[in-house]
CSV table of C-alpha atoms in Angstrom, one decimal:
chain,number,residue,atom,x,y,z
A,273,MET,CA,-24.7,20.4,8.6
A,274,ASN,CA,-21.7,19.0,7.1
A,275,ASP,CA,-18.8,18.1,9.6
A,276,ASP,CA,-15.6,19.2,7.4
A,277,ARG,CA,-13.1,17.5,9.5
A,278,PRO,CA,-10.8,15.3,7.6
A,279,VAL,CA,-11.1,12.5,10.3
A,280,LEU,CA,-14.0,11.8,12.4
A,281,LEU,CA,-13.6,10.1,15.8
A,282,GLU,CA,-16.8,8.6,17.6
A,283,THR,CA,-16.4,6.5,20.6
A,284,ARG,CA,-19.3,3.8,19.8
A,285,GLY,CA,-19.7,1.5,23.2
A,286,ALA,CA,-16.0,0.2,23.8
A,287,CYS,CA,-15.1,0.8,19.8
A,288,LEU,CA,-13.2,3.8,18.5
A,289,HIS,CA,-14.8,4.7,15.5
A,290,LEU,CA,-12.3,6.5,12.7
A,291,THR,CA,-13.8,7.6,9.5
A,292,LEU,CA,-11.5,9.2,6.9
A,293,ASN,CA,-14.0,11.9,5.9
A,294,ARG,CA,-12.9,13.8,2.3
A,295,PRO,CA,-15.4,11.8,0.4
A,296,ARG,CA,-15.0,14.4,-2.6
A,297,ALA,CA,-11.5,13.1,-2.4
A,298,LEU,CA,-12.3,9.9,-2.4
A,299,ASN,CA,-11.0,9.7,0.9
A,300,ALA,CA,-7.5,10.6,-0.2
A,301,LEU,CA,-4.8,10.7,2.6
A,302,SER,CA,-3.1,13.8,4.1
A,303,HIS,CA,-0.2,14.5,6.3
A,304,THR,CA,-3.0,16.0,8.9
A,305,MET,CA,-5.2,12.8,8.2
A,306,VAL,CA,-1.9,10.5,9.1
A,307,ARG,CA,-1.4,12.8,12.4
A,308,ILE,CA,-4.8,12.2,13.6
A,309,LEU,CA,-4.9,8.6,13.0
A,310,ASP,CA,-2.0,8.3,14.9
A,311,GLU,CA,-3.1,10.3,17.9
A,312,ALA,CA,-6.3,8.3,17.8
A,313,LEU,CA,-4.5,5.2,18.1
A,314,THR,CA,-2.6,6.9,20.9
A,315,ARG,CA,-5.5,7.6,22.8
A,316,ALA,CA,-6.6,4.1,22.1
A,317,GLU,CA,-4.0,2.1,23.1
A,318,GLN,CA,-4.0,4.3,26.7
A,319,ASP,CA,-7.8,3.9,27.1
A,320,ALA,CA,-8.6,0.8,28.6
A,321,ALA,CA,-12.1,1.3,28.0
A,322,ILE,CA,-11.4,1.2,24.5
A,323,VAL,CA,-11.1,-2.5,23.3
A,324,SER,CA,-11.1,-2.1,19.3
A,325,VAL,CA,-10.9,0.4,16.7
A,326,LEU,CA,-12.8,0.3,13.5
A,327,LEU,CA,-11.4,2.4,10.5
A,328,THR,CA,-14.4,3.2,7.5
A,329,GLY,CA,-14.4,5.8,4.9
A,330,ALA,CA,-16.9,8.6,4.3
A,331,GLY,CA,-19.3,8.6,1.3
A,332,ASP,CA,-20.0,5.3,-0.7
A,333,ARG,CA,-17.5,5.2,-3.3
A,334,GLY,CA,-14.7,3.9,-1.2
A,335,LEU,CA,-12.3,3.7,1.9
A,336,CYS,CA,-9.7,5.8,0.6
A,337,ALA,CA,-8.1,6.5,-3.1
A,338,GLY,CA,-4.5,6.9,-1.6
A,339,GLY,CA,-2.1,9.8,-1.0
A,340,ASP,CA,-3.1,13.1,-2.2
A,341,ILE,CA,-1.6,12.8,-4.9
A,342,ARG,CA,-1.5,16.2,-6.6
A,343,ALA,CA,-0.4,17.4,-3.5
A,344,LEU,CA,2.9,15.2,-3.8
A,345,HIS,CA,3.1,16.1,-7.7
A,346,ASP,CA,3.0,19.9,-6.8
A,347,ASP,CA,6.0,19.3,-4.0
A,348,ALA,CA,8.0,17.3,-6.5
A,349,ARG,CA,7.6,19.9,-9.4
A,350,ALA,CA,8.9,22.6,-6.8
A,351,SER,CA,11.5,20.4,-5.7
A,352,GLY,CA,10.0,20.4,-2.3
A,353,ARG,CA,10.5,18.1,0.5
A,354,ALA,CA,7.2,18.0,2.8
A,355,SER,CA,6.2,14.4,0.7
A,356,LEU,CA,9.2,13.1,2.4
A,357,ASP,CA,7.8,14.2,5.7
A,358,PHE,CA,4.4,13.2,5.3
A,359,TRP,CA,5.7,9.6,4.2
A,360,ARG,CA,7.8,9.2,7.2
A,361,ASP,CA,5.0,10.0,9.4
A,362,GLU,CA,2.8,7.6,7.0
A,363,TYR,CA,5.0,4.6,6.8
A,364,ARG,CA,5.4,5.0,10.7
A,365,LEU,CA,1.8,4.7,11.0
A,366,ASN,CA,1.6,1.9,8.5
A,367,ALA,CA,4.0,0.0,10.9
A,368,ARG,CA,2.0,0.7,14.2
A,369,ILE,CA,-1.1,-0.5,12.4
A,370,ALA,CA,0.2,-4.1,11.9
A,371,ARG,CA,1.7,-3.8,15.4
A,372,PHE,CA,-1.4,-2.1,17.1
A,373,PRO,CA,-2.3,-4.3,20.5
A,374,LYS,CA,-6.0,-4.3,20.3
A,375,PRO,CA,-7.9,-5.4,17.6
A,376,TYR,CA,-8.0,-2.9,14.5
A,377,VAL,CA,-10.7,-3.8,12.2
A,378,ALA,CA,-10.7,-1.9,9.0
A,379,LEU,CA,-13.6,-2.0,6.5
A,380,MET,CA,-12.4,-1.9,2.9
A,381,ASP,CA,-15.4,-1.1,1.0
A,382,GLY,CA,-15.1,0.1,-2.5
A,383,ILE,CA,-11.7,1.6,-3.9
A,384,VAL,CA,-8.7,0.8,-1.7
A,385,MET,CA,-5.6,2.1,-3.3
A,386,GLY,CA,-2.4,3.3,-2.2
A,387,GLY,CA,-2.0,4.9,1.0
A,388,GLY,CA,-5.9,3.3,1.8
A,389,VAL,CA,-3.8,-0.2,1.3
A,390,GLY,CA,-1.5,1.1,3.8
A,391,VAL,CA,-3.7,2.1,6.7
A,392,SER,CA,-6.1,-1.1,5.8
A,393,ALA,CA,-4.2,-4.3,4.7
A,394,HIS,CA,-2.1,-4.0,7.7
A,395,ALA,CA,-4.8,-4.4,10.4
A,396,GLY,CA,-5.2,-7.2,12.5
A,397,ILE,CA,-8.8,-7.7,10.9
A,398,ARG,CA,-9.5,-6.7,7.1
A,399,VAL,CA,-12.7,-6.7,5.5
A,400,VAL,CA,-13.7,-6.8,1.8
A,401,THR,CA,-17.1,-6.5,0.1
A,402,GLU,CA,-18.3,-7.2,-3.1
A,403,ARG,CA,-17.6,-3.6,-3.9
A,404,SER,CA,-14.3,-3.8,-3.2
A,405,ARG,CA,-11.4,-2.9,-5.5
A,406,VAL,CA,-7.7,-3.2,-4.0
A,407,ALA,CA,-4.5,-1.7,-5.9
A,408,MET,CA,-1.4,-0.8,-5.5
A,409,PRO,CA,-1.3,1.2,-9.1
A,410,GLU,CA,1.9,3.3,-8.7
A,411,THR,CA,3.6,2.3,-11.7
A,412,ALA,CA,1.2,3.8,-13.9
A,413,ILE,CA,2.4,7.1,-12.2
A,414,GLY,CA,6.0,6.4,-12.2
A,415,PHE,CA,6.3,5.5,-8.7
A,416,VAL,CA,6.7,2.3,-6.9
A,417,PRO,CA,4.2,0.5,-4.6
A,418,ASP,CA,5.1,1.8,-1.1
A,419,VAL,CA,3.3,1.7,2.6
A,420,GLY,CA,4.2,-1.9,2.8
A,421,GLY,CA,2.6,-2.5,0.2
A,422,THR,CA,5.8,-4.7,-1.1
A,423,TYR,CA,5.8,-6.2,2.0
A,424,LEU,CA,2.6,-7.5,1.6
A,425,LEU,CA,2.5,-8.7,-2.2
A,426,ALA,CA,6.0,-10.5,-1.6
A,427,ASN,CA,4.1,-12.6,0.6
A,428,ALA,CA,1.3,-13.5,-1.6
A,429,PRO,CA,1.1,-16.9,-3.0
A,430,GLY,CA,3.3,-17.5,-6.2
A,431,ARG,CA,4.1,-15.0,-8.3
A,432,LEU,CA,0.6,-13.0,-7.6
A,433,GLY,CA,2.1,-9.8,-6.2
A,434,THR,CA,4.8,-9.4,-8.6
A,435,HIS,CA,1.7,-9.4,-11.0
A,436,LEU,CA,-0.1,-7.3,-9.0
A,437,ALA,CA,2.6,-5.2,-8.0
A,438,LEU,CA,3.9,-4.2,-11.7
A,439,THR,CA,0.7,-4.1,-13.6
A,440,GLY,CA,-1.1,-2.1,-10.7
A,441,ARG,CA,-4.1,-4.0,-11.0
A,442,SER,CA,-6.9,-4.3,-9.1
A,443,VAL,CA,-8.8,-7.4,-7.4
A,444,GLY,CA,-12.0,-7.8,-6.0
A,445,ALA,CA,-12.7,-9.6,-2.7
A,446,ALA,CA,-11.9,-13.0,-3.0
A,447,ASP,CA,-8.7,-12.0,-4.9
A,448,ALA,CA,-7.5,-10.1,-2.4
A,449,VAL,CA,-8.4,-12.6,0.4
A,450,LEU,CA,-6.5,-15.1,-1.9
A,451,CYS,CA,-3.5,-12.5,-1.8
A,452,GLY,CA,-3.2,-11.8,1.8
A,453,LEU,CA,-4.5,-8.4,1.5
A,454,ALA,CA,-7.7,-9.2,3.2
A,455,ASP,CA,-9.3,-11.8,5.6
A,456,HIS,CA,-13.0,-11.7,5.5
A,457,HIS,CA,-16.0,-10.6,3.0
A,458,VAL,CA,-18.8,-9.2,4.5
A,459,PRO,CA,-22.0,-7.7,2.4
A,460,SER,CA,-21.9,-4.1,1.8
A,461,ARG,CA,-25.6,-4.1,2.6
A,462,LEU,CA,-24.4,-5.5,6.4
A,463,LEU,CA,-21.8,-3.4,7.0
A,464,PRO,CA,-24.0,-0.9,9.0
A,465,ALA,CA,-25.1,-3.9,11.5
A,466,LEU,CA,-21.4,-5.1,11.9
A,467,THR,CA,-20.8,-1.3,12.8
A,468,GLU,CA,-23.1,-1.0,15.3
A,469,ALA,CA,-22.3,-4.6,16.5
A,470,LEU,CA,-18.7,-3.7,17.3
A,471,GLY,CA,-19.8,-0.9,19.1
A,472,GLU,CA,-22.4,-2.7,21.1
A,473,GLU,CA,-21.0,-6.0,22.0
A,474,THR,CA,-17.0,-5.6,22.1
A,475,GLY,CA,-16.7,-3.9,25.4
A,476,SER,CA,-19.3,-7.0,26.9
A,477,GLY,CA,-16.3,-9.3,26.4
A,478,ALA,CA,-17.4,-10.6,22.8
A,479,SER,CA,-14.4,-11.7,20.6
A,480,VAL,CA,-13.9,-8.9,17.9
A,481,GLU,CA,-12.9,-11.5,15.3
A,482,GLY,CA,-16.0,-13.8,15.9
A,483,ILE,CA,-18.3,-10.6,15.5
A,484,VAL,CA,-17.0,-10.1,12.3
A,485,GLN,CA,-17.0,-14.0,11.5
A,486,ARG,CA,-21.0,-13.7,12.4
A,487,PHE,CA,-21.0,-11.5,9.3
A,488,ALA,CA,-18.8,-13.0,7.1
A,489,THR,CA,-20.0,-14.5,3.9
A,490,PRO,CA,-18.2,-16.2,1.0
A,491,PRO,CA,-17.1,-13.5,-1.7
A,492,PRO,CA,-18.1,-13.5,-5.3
A,493,ALA,CA,-15.7,-15.4,-7.3
A,494,GLY,CA,-12.4,-14.0,-8.3
A,495,GLU,CA,-10.3,-14.4,-11.4
A,496,LEU,CA,-6.4,-14.8,-10.0
A,497,ALA,CA,-6.7,-18.6,-8.8
A,498,ALA,CA,-7.6,-19.9,-12.3
A,499,GLN,CA,-4.5,-17.6,-13.9
A,500,ARG,CA,-2.2,-18.8,-11.4
A,501,ALA,CA,-0.6,-21.1,-14.1
A,502,TRP,CA,0.6,-18.5,-16.4
A,503,ILE,CA,1.1,-15.9,-13.7
A,504,ASP,CA,3.6,-18.1,-11.9
A,505,HIS,CA,5.5,-19.2,-14.8
A,506,CYS,CA,5.4,-16.0,-16.3
A,507,TYR,CA,6.8,-13.4,-13.5
A,508,ALA,CA,9.4,-15.9,-11.9
A,509,ALA,CA,11.7,-14.5,-14.9
A,510,ASP,CA,14.5,-12.8,-13.7
A,511,THR,CA,13.8,-9.3,-15.4
A,512,VAL,CA,11.3,-7.2,-16.8
A,513,GLU,CA,12.2,-7.8,-20.3
A,514,GLU,CA,11.9,-11.7,-19.8
A,515,ILE,CA,8.9,-11.1,-18.1
A,516,VAL,CA,7.4,-9.6,-21.0
A,517,ARG,CA,8.5,-12.0,-23.2
A,518,ARG,CA,6.6,-14.9,-21.3
A,519,LEU,CA,3.7,-13.4,-21.2
A,520,ARG,CA,3.6,-12.5,-25.1
A,521,THR,CA,4.3,-16.1,-26.0
A,522,SER,CA,2.2,-18.1,-23.3
A,523,GLY,CA,-0.6,-18.3,-25.1
A,524,ASP,CA,-3.2,-17.0,-23.0
A,525,PRO,CA,-5.0,-13.6,-24.0
A,526,ALA,CA,-4.8,-12.9,-20.4
A,527,ALA,CA,-1.2,-12.7,-20.6
A,528,GLY,CA,-0.9,-11.1,-23.9
A,529,ALA,CA,-3.3,-8.2,-22.0
A,530,ALA,CA,-1.1,-8.1,-19.2
A,531,ALA,CA,2.4,-7.7,-21.4
A,532,ASP,CA,0.3,-4.9,-23.0
A,533,ASP,CA,-0.5,-3.3,-19.5
A,534,LEU,CA,3.4,-3.6,-18.5
A,535,LEU,CA,4.6,-1.8,-21.7
A,536,ALA,CA,2.3,1.3,-20.7
A,537,LYS,CA,4.2,1.9,-17.4
A,538,SER,CA,7.0,3.6,-16.4
A,539,PRO,CA,10.3,1.3,-17.5
A,540,THR,CA,12.0,2.6,-14.5
A,541,ALA,CA,9.5,2.1,-12.3
A,542,LEU,CA,8.7,-1.5,-13.7
A,543,LYS,CA,12.5,-2.7,-13.2
A,544,VAL,CA,12.4,-0.7,-9.3
A,545,THR,CA,9.3,-2.4,-8.3
A,546,LEU,CA,10.5,-5.8,-9.3
A,547,ALA,CA,14.1,-5.4,-7.6
A,548,ALA,CA,12.0,-4.1,-4.7
A,549,VAL,CA,9.5,-6.9,-4.4
A,550,ARG,CA,12.3,-9.5,-4.6
A,551,ARG,CA,14.2,-7.9,-2.0
A,552,ALA,CA,11.1,-7.3,0.2
A,553,ALA,CA,10.7,-11.2,0.4
A,554,ARG,CA,14.5,-11.3,1.7
A,555,LEU,CA,14.2,-8.8,3.9
A,556,GLY,CA,11.5,-10.5,6.7
A,557,THR,CA,10.0,-8.1,8.7
A,558,LEU,CA,7.4,-5.1,7.8
A,559,GLU,CA,9.6,-2.6,9.5
A,560,ALA,CA,12.6,-3.5,7.0
A,561,VAL,CA,10.6,-3.4,4.1
A,562,LEU,CA,9.2,0.3,4.9
A,563,ASP,CA,13.0,1.2,5.3
A,564,GLN,CA,13.6,0.3,1.8
A,565,GLU,CA,10.6,1.5,0.6
A,566,PHE,CA,11.3,5.0,2.4
A,567,ARG,CA,14.7,5.0,0.6
A,568,VAL,CA,13.0,4.0,-2.9
A,569,SER,CA,10.1,6.3,-2.6
A,570,SER,CA,13.1,9.4,-1.7
A,571,ARG,CA,14.5,8.5,-5.1
A,572,ALA,CA,11.1,8.1,-7.2
A,573,PHE,CA,10.2,11.4,-6.0
A,574,GLU,CA,13.2,13.4,-7.9
A,575,GLN,CA,12.8,11.3,-10.9
A,576,PRO,CA,11.1,13.0,-13.9
A,577,ASP,CA,8.7,10.0,-14.5
A,578,PHE,CA,6.6,10.8,-11.2
A,579,VAL,CA,5.7,14.3,-12.1
A,580,GLU,CA,5.2,13.1,-16.0
A,581,GLY,CA,3.0,10.4,-14.7
A,582,VAL,CA,0.6,12.4,-12.3
A,583,ARG,CA,0.6,15.1,-15.1
A,584,ALA,CA,-0.4,12.2,-17.9
A,585,ARG,CA,-2.7,10.3,-15.3
A,586,ILE,CA,-4.6,13.0,-12.9
A,587,ILE,CA,-4.4,16.2,-13.7
A,588,ASP,CA,-4.4,16.4,-18.0
A,589,LYS,CA,-5.5,13.2,-18.3
A,590,ASP,CA,-4.2,12.3,-21.6
A,591,ASN,CA,-2.7,8.8,-20.7
A,592,ALA,CA,0.1,9.9,-22.7
A,593,PRO,CA,2.9,9.6,-20.8
A,594,GLN,CA,6.5,10.4,-21.8
A,595,TRP,CA,8.6,8.2,-19.8
A,596,LYS,CA,12.4,9.3,-19.3
A,597,PRO,CA,13.9,6.6,-20.3
A,598,GLY,CA,11.4,5.4,-22.6
A,599,SER,CA,12.2,1.8,-23.2
A,600,LEU,CA,13.2,-0.8,-20.5
A,601,SER,CA,16.5,-1.4,-22.4
A,602,GLU,CA,17.9,2.1,-21.5
A,603,VAL,CA,17.6,1.1,-17.5
A,604,ASP,CA,20.2,-0.8,-16.2
A,605,ASP,CA,21.2,-2.5,-13.2
A,606,GLU,CA,23.3,0.3,-11.8
A,607,GLN,CA,20.3,3.0,-12.5
A,608,VAL,CA,17.9,0.5,-10.3
A,609,ALA,CA,20.5,-0.1,-7.5
A,610,ARG,CA,20.9,3.7,-7.0
A,611,PHE,CA,17.0,3.7,-5.6
A,612,PHE,CA,18.3,1.1,-2.8
A,613,ALA,CA,21.6,3.1,-1.8
A,614,PRO,CA,21.7,4.3,1.7
A,615,LEU,CA,20.4,7.9,2.4
A,616,THR,CA,23.0,10.3,3.1
A,617,PRO,CA,23.0,11.9,6.6
A,618,GLY,CA,21.2,14.9,5.7
A,619,GLU,CA,18.5,13.0,4.3
A,620,ARG,CA,17.8,11.0,7.4
A,621,GLU,CA,16.9,7.2,7.1
A,622,LEU,CA,13.1,5.8,8.2
A,623,GLY,CA,15.0,3.4,11.0
A,624,LEU,CA,12.0,1.5,11.8
A,625,ALA,CA,13.9,-1.6,11.8
A,626,PRO,CA,16.6,-2.7,14.5
A,627,ARG,CA,20.2,-1.9,13.6
A,628,PRO,CA,21.9,-5.5,13.9
A,629,VAL,CA,23.9,-6.3,17.1
A,630,HIS,CA,27.6,-6.3,16.1
A,631,ASP,CA,29.1,-9.4,17.1
A,632,THR,CA,32.3,-8.8,18.6
A,633,SER,CA,33.0,-12.3,19.7
A,634,SER,CA,35.7,-13.0,17.5
A,635,GLN,CA,37.3,-9.8,18.0
A,636,GLY,CA,39.9,-11.1,21.1
A,637,GLY,CA,37.3,-11.2,23.8
A,638,ALA,CA,36.5,-14.6,25.6
A,639,GLN,CA,34.5,-16.8,23.8
A,640,ALA,CA,31.3,-18.8,25.2
A,641,GLY,CA,31.8,-22.3,25.1
């Protein structure tokens, strides 16, 4: 008998095992799933008998393909606001996972994209396999990387994160580890044994990290390490136009292919994404970056490119989006800046990062000596 609950919860020994359970939709996240995960973490945090948490995905295609894009598309077309409520809770969950006080293990097997990265790549222990394909592909649908993705990519070595953010390309196990999106590679055939060991051994005082390391092996060779020279040079440019020009003139066929990738993406999404990654590098904390991403997502949700991108890539699948504006030159700095402007009181900021304490020492009061 099939269990149709969207998230399955099972306590195995001292491990709370959470399974995203929408395999036909590649375990795409709904608002209900986000709430269930948050409630489960509350339970795990408060229950002294729970030593660790394990996140997996049902089926054999992947952990999670992201948020429920069709639902977001329909809400945008109807000028709804449910998507913003979803993101508010989702981003709070992402931050909670990053700060969770007990070992949180994410098995990033198969496809892990968008919201799937949000519930896994902020984990304390992140496991990829030879089947893993990890990506933040938002620019292809006229959107901008979120769920803390710009924080993760801003902290990748060199300009690798900028490359992945703009192109939306997926990476395998070795490159996910190189970019700081994962920690360990475990062959997919060993995942059942790893899951069993986490359930049986964590309650006896065994180190969760040590259990995972016991199953870890070197990943198959990646691609990005050998491409660092042209990636770091081209993506260091100040503008998307200059990045494209450098890619075109680098002489490396892989760089030329990356330029082609960029020119197929939403021009607005590309420029906002570049600004978002650069700003994320300066913000410092995941919470501050999530606050920024919520502003950007709220603005991107209102733009025609998001609805058009989902239509072209997901719904009609004609892969011929008509972006507005249609060229990089038509997107100016003022348009980009609007995505980062504070939200109105009626819209409500996410508010995860603490507000800075106002310094009154120079305003007539006694000063410390």
